[in-house]
mmCIF file with all atom_site columns, C-alpha atoms and ligand atoms in Angstrom:
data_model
loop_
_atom_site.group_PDB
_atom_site.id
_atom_site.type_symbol
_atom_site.label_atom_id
_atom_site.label_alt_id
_atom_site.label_comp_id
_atom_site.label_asym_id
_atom_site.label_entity_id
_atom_site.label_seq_id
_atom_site.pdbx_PDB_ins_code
_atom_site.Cartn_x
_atom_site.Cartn_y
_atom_site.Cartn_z
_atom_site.occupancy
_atom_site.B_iso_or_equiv
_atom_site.pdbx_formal_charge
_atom_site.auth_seq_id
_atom_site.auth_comp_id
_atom_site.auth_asym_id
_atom_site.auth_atom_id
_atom_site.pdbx_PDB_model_num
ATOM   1   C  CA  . UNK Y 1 1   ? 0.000   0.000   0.000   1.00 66.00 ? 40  UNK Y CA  1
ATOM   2   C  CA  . UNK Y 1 2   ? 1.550   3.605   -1.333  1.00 83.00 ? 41  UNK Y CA  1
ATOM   3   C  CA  . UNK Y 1 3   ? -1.446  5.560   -0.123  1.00 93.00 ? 42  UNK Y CA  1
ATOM   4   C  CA  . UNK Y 1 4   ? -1.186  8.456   3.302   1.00 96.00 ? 43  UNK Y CA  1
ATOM   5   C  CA  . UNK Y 1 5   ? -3.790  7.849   5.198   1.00 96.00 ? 44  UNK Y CA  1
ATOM   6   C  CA  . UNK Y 1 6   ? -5.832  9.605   7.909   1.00 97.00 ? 45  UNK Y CA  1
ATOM   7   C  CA  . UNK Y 1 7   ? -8.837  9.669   9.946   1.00 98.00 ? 46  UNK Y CA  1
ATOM   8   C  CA  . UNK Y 1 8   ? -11.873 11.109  11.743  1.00 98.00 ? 47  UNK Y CA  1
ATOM   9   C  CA  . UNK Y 1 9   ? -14.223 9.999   13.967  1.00 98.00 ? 48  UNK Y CA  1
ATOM   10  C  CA  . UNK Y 1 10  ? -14.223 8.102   17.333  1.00 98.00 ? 49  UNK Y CA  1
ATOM   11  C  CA  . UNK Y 1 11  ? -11.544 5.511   16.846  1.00 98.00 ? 50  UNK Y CA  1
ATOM   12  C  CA  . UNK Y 1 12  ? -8.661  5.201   13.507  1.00 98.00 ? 51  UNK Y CA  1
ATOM   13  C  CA  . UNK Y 1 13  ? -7.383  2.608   11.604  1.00 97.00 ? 52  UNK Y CA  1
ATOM   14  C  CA  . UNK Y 1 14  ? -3.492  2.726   11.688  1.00 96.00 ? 53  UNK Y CA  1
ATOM   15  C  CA  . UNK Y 1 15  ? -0.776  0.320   9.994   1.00 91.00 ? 54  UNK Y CA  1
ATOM   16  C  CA  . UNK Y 1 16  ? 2.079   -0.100  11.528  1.00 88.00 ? 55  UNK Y CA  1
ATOM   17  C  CA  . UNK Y 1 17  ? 5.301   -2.349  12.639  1.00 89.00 ? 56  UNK Y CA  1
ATOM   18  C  CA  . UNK Y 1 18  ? 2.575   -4.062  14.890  1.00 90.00 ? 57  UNK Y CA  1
ATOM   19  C  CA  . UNK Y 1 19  ? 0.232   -4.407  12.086  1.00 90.00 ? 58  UNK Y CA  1
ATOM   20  C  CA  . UNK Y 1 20  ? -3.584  -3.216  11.088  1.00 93.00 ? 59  UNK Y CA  1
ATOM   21  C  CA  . UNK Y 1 21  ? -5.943  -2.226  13.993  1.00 95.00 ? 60  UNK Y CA  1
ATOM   22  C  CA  . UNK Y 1 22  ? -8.583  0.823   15.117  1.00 97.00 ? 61  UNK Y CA  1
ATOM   23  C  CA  . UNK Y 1 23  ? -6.989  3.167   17.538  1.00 97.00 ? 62  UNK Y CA  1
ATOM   24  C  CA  . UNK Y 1 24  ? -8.073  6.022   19.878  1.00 97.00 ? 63  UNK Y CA  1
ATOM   25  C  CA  . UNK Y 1 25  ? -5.820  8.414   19.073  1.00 97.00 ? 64  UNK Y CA  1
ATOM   26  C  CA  . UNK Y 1 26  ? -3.394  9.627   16.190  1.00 97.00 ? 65  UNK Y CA  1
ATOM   27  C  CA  . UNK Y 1 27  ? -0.182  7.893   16.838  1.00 95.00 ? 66  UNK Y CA  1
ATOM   28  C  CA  . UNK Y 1 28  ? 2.056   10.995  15.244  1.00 94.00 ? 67  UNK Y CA  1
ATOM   29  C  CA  . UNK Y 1 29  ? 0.277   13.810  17.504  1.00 96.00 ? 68  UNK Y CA  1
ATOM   30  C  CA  . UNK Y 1 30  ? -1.066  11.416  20.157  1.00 97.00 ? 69  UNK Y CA  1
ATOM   31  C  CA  . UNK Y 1 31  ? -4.316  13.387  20.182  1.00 98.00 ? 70  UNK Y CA  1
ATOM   32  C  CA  . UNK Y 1 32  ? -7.705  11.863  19.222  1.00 98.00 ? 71  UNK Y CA  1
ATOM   33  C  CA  . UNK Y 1 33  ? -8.916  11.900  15.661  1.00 98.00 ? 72  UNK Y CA  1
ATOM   34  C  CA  . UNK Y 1 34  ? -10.758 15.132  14.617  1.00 98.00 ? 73  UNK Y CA  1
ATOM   35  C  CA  . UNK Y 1 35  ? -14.344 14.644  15.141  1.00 98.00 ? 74  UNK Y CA  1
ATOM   36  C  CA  . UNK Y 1 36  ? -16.361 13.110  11.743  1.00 98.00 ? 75  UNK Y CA  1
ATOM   37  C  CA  . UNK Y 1 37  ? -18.062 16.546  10.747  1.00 98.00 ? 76  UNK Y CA  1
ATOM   38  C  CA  . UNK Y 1 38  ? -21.922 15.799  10.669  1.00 98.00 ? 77  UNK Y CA  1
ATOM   39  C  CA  . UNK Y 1 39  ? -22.740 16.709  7.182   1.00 98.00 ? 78  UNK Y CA  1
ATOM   40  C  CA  . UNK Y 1 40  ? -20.259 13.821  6.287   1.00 98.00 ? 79  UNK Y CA  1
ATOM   41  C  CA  . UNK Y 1 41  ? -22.043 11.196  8.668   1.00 98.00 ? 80  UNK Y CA  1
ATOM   42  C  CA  . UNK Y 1 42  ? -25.343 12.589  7.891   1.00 98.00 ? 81  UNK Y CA  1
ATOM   43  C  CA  . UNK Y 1 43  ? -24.572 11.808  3.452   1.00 98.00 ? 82  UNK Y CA  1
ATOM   44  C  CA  . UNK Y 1 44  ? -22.703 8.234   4.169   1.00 98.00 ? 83  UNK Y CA  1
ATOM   45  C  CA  . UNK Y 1 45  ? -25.822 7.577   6.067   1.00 98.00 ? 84  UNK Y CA  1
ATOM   46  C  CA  . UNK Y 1 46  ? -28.160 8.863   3.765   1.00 98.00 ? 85  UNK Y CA  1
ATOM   47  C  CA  . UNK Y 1 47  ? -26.301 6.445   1.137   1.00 98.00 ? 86  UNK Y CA  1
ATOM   48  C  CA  . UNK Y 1 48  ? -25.700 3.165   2.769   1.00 98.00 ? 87  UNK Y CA  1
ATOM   49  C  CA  . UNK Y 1 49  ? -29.859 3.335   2.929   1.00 98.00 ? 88  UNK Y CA  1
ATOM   50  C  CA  . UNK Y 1 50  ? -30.364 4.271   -0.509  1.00 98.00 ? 89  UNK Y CA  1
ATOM   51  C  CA  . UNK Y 1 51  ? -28.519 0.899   -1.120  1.00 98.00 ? 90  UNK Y CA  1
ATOM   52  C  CA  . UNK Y 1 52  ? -30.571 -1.265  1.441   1.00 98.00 ? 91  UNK Y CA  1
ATOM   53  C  CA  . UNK Y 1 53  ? -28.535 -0.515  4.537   1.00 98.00 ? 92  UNK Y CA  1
ATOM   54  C  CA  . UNK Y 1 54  ? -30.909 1.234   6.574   1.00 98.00 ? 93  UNK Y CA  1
ATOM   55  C  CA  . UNK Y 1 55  ? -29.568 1.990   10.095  1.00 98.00 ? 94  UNK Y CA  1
ATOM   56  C  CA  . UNK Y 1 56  ? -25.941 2.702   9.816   1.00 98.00 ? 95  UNK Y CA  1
ATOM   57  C  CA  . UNK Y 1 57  ? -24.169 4.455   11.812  1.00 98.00 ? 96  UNK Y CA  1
ATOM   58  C  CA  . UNK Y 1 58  ? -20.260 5.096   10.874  1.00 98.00 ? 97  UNK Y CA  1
ATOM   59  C  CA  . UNK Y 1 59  ? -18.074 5.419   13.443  1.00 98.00 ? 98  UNK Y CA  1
ATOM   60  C  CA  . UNK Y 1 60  ? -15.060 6.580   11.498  1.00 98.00 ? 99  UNK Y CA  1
ATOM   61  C  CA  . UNK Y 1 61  ? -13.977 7.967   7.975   1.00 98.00 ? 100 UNK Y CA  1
ATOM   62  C  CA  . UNK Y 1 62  ? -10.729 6.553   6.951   1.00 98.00 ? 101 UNK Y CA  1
ATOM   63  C  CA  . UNK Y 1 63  ? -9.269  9.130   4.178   1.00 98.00 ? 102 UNK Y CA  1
ATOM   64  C  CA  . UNK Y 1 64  ? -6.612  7.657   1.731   1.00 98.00 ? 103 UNK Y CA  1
ATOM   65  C  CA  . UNK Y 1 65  ? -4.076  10.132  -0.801  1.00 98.00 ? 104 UNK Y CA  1
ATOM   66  C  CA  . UNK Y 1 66  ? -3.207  8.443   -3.441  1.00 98.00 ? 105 UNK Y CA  1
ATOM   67  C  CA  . UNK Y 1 67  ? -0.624  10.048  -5.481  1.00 97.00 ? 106 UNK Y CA  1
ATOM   68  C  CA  . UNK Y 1 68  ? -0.635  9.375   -9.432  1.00 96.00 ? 107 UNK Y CA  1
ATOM   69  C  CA  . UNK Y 1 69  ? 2.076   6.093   -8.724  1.00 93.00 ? 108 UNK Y CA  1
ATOM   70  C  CA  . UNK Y 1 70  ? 0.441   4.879   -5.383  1.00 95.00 ? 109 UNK Y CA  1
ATOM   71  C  CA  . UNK Y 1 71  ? -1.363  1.672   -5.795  1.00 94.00 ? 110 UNK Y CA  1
ATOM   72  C  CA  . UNK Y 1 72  ? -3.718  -0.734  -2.878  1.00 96.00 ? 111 UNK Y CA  1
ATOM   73  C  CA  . UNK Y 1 73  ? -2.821  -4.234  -3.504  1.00 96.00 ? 112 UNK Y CA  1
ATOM   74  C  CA  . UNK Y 1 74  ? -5.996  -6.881  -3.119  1.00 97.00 ? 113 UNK Y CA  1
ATOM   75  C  CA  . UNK Y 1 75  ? -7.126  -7.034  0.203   1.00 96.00 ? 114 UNK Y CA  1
ATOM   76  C  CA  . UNK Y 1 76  ? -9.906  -7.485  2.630   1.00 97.00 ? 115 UNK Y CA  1
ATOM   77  C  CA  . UNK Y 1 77  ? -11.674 -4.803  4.983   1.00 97.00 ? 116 UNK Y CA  1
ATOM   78  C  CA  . UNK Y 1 78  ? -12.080 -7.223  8.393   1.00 96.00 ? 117 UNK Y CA  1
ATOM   79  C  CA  . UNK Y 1 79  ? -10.922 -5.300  11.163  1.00 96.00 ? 118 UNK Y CA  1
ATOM   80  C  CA  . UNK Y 1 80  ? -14.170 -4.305  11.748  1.00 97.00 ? 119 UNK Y CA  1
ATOM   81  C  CA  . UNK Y 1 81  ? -16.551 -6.536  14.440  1.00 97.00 ? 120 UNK Y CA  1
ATOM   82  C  CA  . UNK Y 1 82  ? -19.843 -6.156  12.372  1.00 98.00 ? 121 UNK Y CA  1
ATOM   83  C  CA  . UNK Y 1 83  ? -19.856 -7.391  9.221   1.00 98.00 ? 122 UNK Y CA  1
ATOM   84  C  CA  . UNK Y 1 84  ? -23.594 -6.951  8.441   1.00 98.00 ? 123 UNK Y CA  1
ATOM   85  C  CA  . UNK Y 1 85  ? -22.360 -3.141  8.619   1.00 98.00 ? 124 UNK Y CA  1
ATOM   86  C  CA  . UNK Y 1 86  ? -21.327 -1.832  4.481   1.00 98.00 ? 125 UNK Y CA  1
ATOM   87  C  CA  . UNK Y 1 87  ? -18.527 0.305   4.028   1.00 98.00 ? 126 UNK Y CA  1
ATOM   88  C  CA  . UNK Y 1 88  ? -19.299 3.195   2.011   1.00 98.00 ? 127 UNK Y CA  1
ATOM   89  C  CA  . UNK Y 1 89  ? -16.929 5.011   0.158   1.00 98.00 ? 128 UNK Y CA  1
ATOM   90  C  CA  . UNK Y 1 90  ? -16.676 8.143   -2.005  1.00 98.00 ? 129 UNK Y CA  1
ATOM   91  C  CA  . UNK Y 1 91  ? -13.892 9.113   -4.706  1.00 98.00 ? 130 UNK Y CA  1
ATOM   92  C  CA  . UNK Y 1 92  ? -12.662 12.069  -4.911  1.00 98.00 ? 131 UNK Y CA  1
ATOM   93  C  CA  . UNK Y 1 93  ? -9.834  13.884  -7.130  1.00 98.00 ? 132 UNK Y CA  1
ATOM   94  C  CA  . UNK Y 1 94  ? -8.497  12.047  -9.759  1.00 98.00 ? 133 UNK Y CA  1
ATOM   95  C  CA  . UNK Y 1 95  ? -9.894  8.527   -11.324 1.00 98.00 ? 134 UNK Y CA  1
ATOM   96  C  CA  . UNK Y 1 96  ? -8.653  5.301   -10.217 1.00 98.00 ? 135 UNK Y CA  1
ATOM   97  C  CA  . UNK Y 1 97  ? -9.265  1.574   -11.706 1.00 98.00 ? 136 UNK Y CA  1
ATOM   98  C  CA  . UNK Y 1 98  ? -10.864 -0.304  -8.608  1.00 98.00 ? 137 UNK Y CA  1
ATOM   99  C  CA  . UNK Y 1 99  ? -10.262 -3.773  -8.648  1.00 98.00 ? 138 UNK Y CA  1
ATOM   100 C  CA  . UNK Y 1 100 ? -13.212 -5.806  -7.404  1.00 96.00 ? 139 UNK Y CA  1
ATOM   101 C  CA  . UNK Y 1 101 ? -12.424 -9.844  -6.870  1.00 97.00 ? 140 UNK Y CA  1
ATOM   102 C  CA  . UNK Y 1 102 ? -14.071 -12.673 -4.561  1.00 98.00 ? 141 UNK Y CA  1
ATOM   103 C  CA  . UNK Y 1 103 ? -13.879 -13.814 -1.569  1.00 97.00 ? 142 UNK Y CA  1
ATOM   104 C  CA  . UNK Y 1 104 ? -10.455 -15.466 -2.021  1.00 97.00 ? 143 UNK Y CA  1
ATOM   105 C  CA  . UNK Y 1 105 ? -7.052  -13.771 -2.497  1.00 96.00 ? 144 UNK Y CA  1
ATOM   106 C  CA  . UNK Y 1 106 ? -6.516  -15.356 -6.242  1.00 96.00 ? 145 UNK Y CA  1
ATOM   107 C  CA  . UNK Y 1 107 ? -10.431 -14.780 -6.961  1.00 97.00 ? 146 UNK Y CA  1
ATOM   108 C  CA  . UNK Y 1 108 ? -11.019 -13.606 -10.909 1.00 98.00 ? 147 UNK Y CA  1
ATOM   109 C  CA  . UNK Y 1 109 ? -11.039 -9.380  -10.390 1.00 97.00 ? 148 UNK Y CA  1
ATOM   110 C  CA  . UNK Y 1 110 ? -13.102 -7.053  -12.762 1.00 97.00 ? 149 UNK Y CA  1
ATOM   111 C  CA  . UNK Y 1 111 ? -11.716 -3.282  -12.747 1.00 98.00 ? 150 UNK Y CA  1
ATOM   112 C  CA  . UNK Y 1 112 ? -14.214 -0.730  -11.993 1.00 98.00 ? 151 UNK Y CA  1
ATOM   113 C  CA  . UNK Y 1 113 ? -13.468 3.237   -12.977 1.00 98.00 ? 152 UNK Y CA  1
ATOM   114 C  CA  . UNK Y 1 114 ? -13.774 5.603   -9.815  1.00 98.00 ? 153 UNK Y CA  1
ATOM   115 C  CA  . UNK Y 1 115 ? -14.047 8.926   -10.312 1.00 98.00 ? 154 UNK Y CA  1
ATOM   116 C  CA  . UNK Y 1 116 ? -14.760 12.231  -8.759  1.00 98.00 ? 155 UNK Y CA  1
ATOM   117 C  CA  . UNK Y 1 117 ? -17.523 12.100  -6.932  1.00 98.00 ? 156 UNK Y CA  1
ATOM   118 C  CA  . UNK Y 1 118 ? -18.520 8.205   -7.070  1.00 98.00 ? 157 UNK Y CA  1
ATOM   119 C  CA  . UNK Y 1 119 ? -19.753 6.823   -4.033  1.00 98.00 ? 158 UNK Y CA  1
ATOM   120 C  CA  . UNK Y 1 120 ? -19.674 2.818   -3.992  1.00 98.00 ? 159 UNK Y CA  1
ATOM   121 C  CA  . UNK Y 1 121 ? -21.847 0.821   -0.902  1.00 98.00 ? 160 UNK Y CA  1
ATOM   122 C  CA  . UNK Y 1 122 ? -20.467 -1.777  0.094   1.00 97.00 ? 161 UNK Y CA  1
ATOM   123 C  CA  . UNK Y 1 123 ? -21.836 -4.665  1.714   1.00 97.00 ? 162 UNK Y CA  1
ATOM   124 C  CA  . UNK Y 1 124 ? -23.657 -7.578  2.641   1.00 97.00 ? 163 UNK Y CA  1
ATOM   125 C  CA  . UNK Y 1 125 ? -22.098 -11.291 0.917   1.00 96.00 ? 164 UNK Y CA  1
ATOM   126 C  CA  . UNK Y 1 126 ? -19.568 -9.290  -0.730  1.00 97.00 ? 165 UNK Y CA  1
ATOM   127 C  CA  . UNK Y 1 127 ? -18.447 -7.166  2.277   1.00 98.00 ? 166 UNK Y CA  1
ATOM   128 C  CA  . UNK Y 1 128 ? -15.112 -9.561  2.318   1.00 97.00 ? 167 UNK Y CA  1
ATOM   129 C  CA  . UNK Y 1 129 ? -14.760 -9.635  -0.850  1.00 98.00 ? 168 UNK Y CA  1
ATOM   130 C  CA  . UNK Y 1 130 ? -10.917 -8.479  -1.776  1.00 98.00 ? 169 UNK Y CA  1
ATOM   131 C  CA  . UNK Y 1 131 ? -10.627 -5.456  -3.611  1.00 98.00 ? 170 UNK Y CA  1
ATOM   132 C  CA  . UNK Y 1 132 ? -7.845  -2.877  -4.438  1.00 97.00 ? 171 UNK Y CA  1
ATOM   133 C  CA  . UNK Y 1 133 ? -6.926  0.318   -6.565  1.00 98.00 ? 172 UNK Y CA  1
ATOM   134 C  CA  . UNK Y 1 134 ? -4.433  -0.898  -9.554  1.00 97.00 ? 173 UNK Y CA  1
ATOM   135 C  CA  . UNK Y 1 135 ? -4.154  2.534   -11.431 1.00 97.00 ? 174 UNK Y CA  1
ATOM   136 C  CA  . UNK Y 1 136 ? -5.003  6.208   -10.320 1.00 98.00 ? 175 UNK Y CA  1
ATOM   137 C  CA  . UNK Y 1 137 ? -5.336  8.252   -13.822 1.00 98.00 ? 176 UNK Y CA  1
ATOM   138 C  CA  . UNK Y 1 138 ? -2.439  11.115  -14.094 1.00 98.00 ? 177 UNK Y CA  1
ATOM   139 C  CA  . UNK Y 1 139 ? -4.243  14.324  -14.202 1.00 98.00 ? 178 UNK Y CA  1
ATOM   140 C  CA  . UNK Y 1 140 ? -4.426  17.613  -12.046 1.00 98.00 ? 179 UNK Y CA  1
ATOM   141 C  CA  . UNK Y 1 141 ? -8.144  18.004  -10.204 1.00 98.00 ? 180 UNK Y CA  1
ATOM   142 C  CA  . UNK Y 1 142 ? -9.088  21.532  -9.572  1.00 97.00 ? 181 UNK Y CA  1
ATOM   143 C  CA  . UNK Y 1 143 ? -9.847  20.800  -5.901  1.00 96.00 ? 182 UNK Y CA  1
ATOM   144 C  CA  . UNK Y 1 144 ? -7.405  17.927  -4.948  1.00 98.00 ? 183 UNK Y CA  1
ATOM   145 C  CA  . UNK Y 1 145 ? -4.620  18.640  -7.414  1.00 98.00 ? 184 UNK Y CA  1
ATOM   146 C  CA  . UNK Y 1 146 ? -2.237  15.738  -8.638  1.00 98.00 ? 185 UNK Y CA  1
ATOM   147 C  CA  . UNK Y 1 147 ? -4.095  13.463  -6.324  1.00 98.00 ? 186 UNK Y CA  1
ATOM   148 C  CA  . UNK Y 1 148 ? -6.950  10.987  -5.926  1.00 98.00 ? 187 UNK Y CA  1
ATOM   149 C  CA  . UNK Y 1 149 ? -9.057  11.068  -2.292  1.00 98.00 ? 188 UNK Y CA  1
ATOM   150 C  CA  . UNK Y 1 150 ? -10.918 8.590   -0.971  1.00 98.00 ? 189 UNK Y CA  1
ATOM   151 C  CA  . UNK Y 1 151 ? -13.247 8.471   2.124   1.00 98.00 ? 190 UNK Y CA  1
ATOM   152 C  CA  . UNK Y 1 152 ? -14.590 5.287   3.509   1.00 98.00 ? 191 UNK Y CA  1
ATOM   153 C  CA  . UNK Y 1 153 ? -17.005 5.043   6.242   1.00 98.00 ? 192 UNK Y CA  1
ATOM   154 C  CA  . UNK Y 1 154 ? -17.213 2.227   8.418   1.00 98.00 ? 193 UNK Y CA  1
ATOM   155 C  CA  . UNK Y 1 155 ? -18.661 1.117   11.849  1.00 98.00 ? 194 UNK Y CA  1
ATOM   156 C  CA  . UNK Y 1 156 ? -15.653 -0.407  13.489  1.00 98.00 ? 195 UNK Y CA  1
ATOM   157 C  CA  . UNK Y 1 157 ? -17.098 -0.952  16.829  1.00 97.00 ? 196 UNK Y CA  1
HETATM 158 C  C1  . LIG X 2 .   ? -10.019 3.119   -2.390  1.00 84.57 ? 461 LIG X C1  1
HETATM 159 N  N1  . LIG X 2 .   ? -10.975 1.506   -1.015  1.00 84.57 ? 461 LIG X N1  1
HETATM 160 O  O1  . LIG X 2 .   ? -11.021 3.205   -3.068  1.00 84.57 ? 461 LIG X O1  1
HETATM 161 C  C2  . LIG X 2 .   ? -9.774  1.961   -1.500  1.00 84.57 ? 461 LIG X C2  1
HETATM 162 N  N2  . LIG X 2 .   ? -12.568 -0.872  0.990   1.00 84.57 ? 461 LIG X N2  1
HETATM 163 O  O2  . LIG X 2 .   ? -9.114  3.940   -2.433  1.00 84.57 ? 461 LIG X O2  1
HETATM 164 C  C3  . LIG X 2 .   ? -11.117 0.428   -0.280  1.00 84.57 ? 461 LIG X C3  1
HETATM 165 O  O3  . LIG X 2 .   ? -10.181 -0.262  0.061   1.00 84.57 ? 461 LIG X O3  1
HETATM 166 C  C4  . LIG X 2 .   ? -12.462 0.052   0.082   1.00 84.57 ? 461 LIG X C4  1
HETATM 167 O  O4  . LIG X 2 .   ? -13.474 1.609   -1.419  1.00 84.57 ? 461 LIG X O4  1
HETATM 168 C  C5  . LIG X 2 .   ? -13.778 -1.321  1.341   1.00 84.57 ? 461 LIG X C5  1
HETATM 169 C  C6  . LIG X 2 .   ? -14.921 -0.803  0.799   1.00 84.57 ? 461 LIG X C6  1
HETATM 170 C  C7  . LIG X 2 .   ? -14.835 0.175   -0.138  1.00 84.57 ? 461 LIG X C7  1
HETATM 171 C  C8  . LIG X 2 .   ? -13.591 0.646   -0.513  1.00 84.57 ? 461 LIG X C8  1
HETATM 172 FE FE1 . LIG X 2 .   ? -10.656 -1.752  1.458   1.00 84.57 ? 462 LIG X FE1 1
#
């Protein structure tokens, strides 16, 4: 994984020496993560139940930078403890091939274009499913520049 990443909301999710996990606080300022600004909550609510979810309730907003080389290799979002929760996630910036694959590691993938303003719901069977970003476009976005933005809610607790 290339990508900076940050967070709000009431817990993070860090990667480190010790691995992937949710934390309290912001391990380079030690303070806790800037509050998830409603408006935010209130749209990733809004569409998780446009896509069936009805009832969730994010408890954090991880935000990834990709630059123009930075890639996400396949993985799986399960650090979470509810998985009948979706993730939703909104694009921002520049345009990115999403790959979208099965529930195993060497699962078939189909590539998926991302861009500004896309918001993908993601949940139910497929909420394991591996995924990952093989390409961000090379471009420079009026509002995010020579980068691509991404913003995933999730309940984590
Ligand atoms: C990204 N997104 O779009 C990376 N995970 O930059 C993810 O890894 C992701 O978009 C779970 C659900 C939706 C996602
Ligand atoms: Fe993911």
């Amino acid at each position: 994984m290339s990508a900076e990443i940050t967070n709000c909301g009431t817990v993070g999710w860090v990667s480190d020496r010790q691995g992937y996990r949710y934390v309290n606080r912001d391990p380079l300022t030690d303070q806790p993560w800037p509050l998830m600004p409603v408006t935010l909550y209130e749209f990733a609510c809004e569409a998780a139940s446009r896509a069936g979810f009805e009832g969730f309730s994010p408890d954090i907003c991880l935000i990834n930078r990709y630059r123009i080389a930075s890639k996400m290799g396949l993985h799986q979002d399960r650090d979470e403890r509810d998985f009948a929760q979706p993730i939703v996630s909104v694009s921002l910036g520049l345009s990115a091939n999403f790959l979208f694959g099965g529930e195993r590691r060497n699962s078939s993938t189909q590539s998926i274009l991302l861009e500004h303003g896309d918001v993908l719901v993601w949940g139910g069977p497929l909420r394991k499913y591996f995924h990952g970003i093989s390409k961000i476009y090379p471009g420079d976005d009026p509002l995010t520049g020579p980068y691509r933005v991404n913003l995933t809610f999730r309940r984590a607790l």
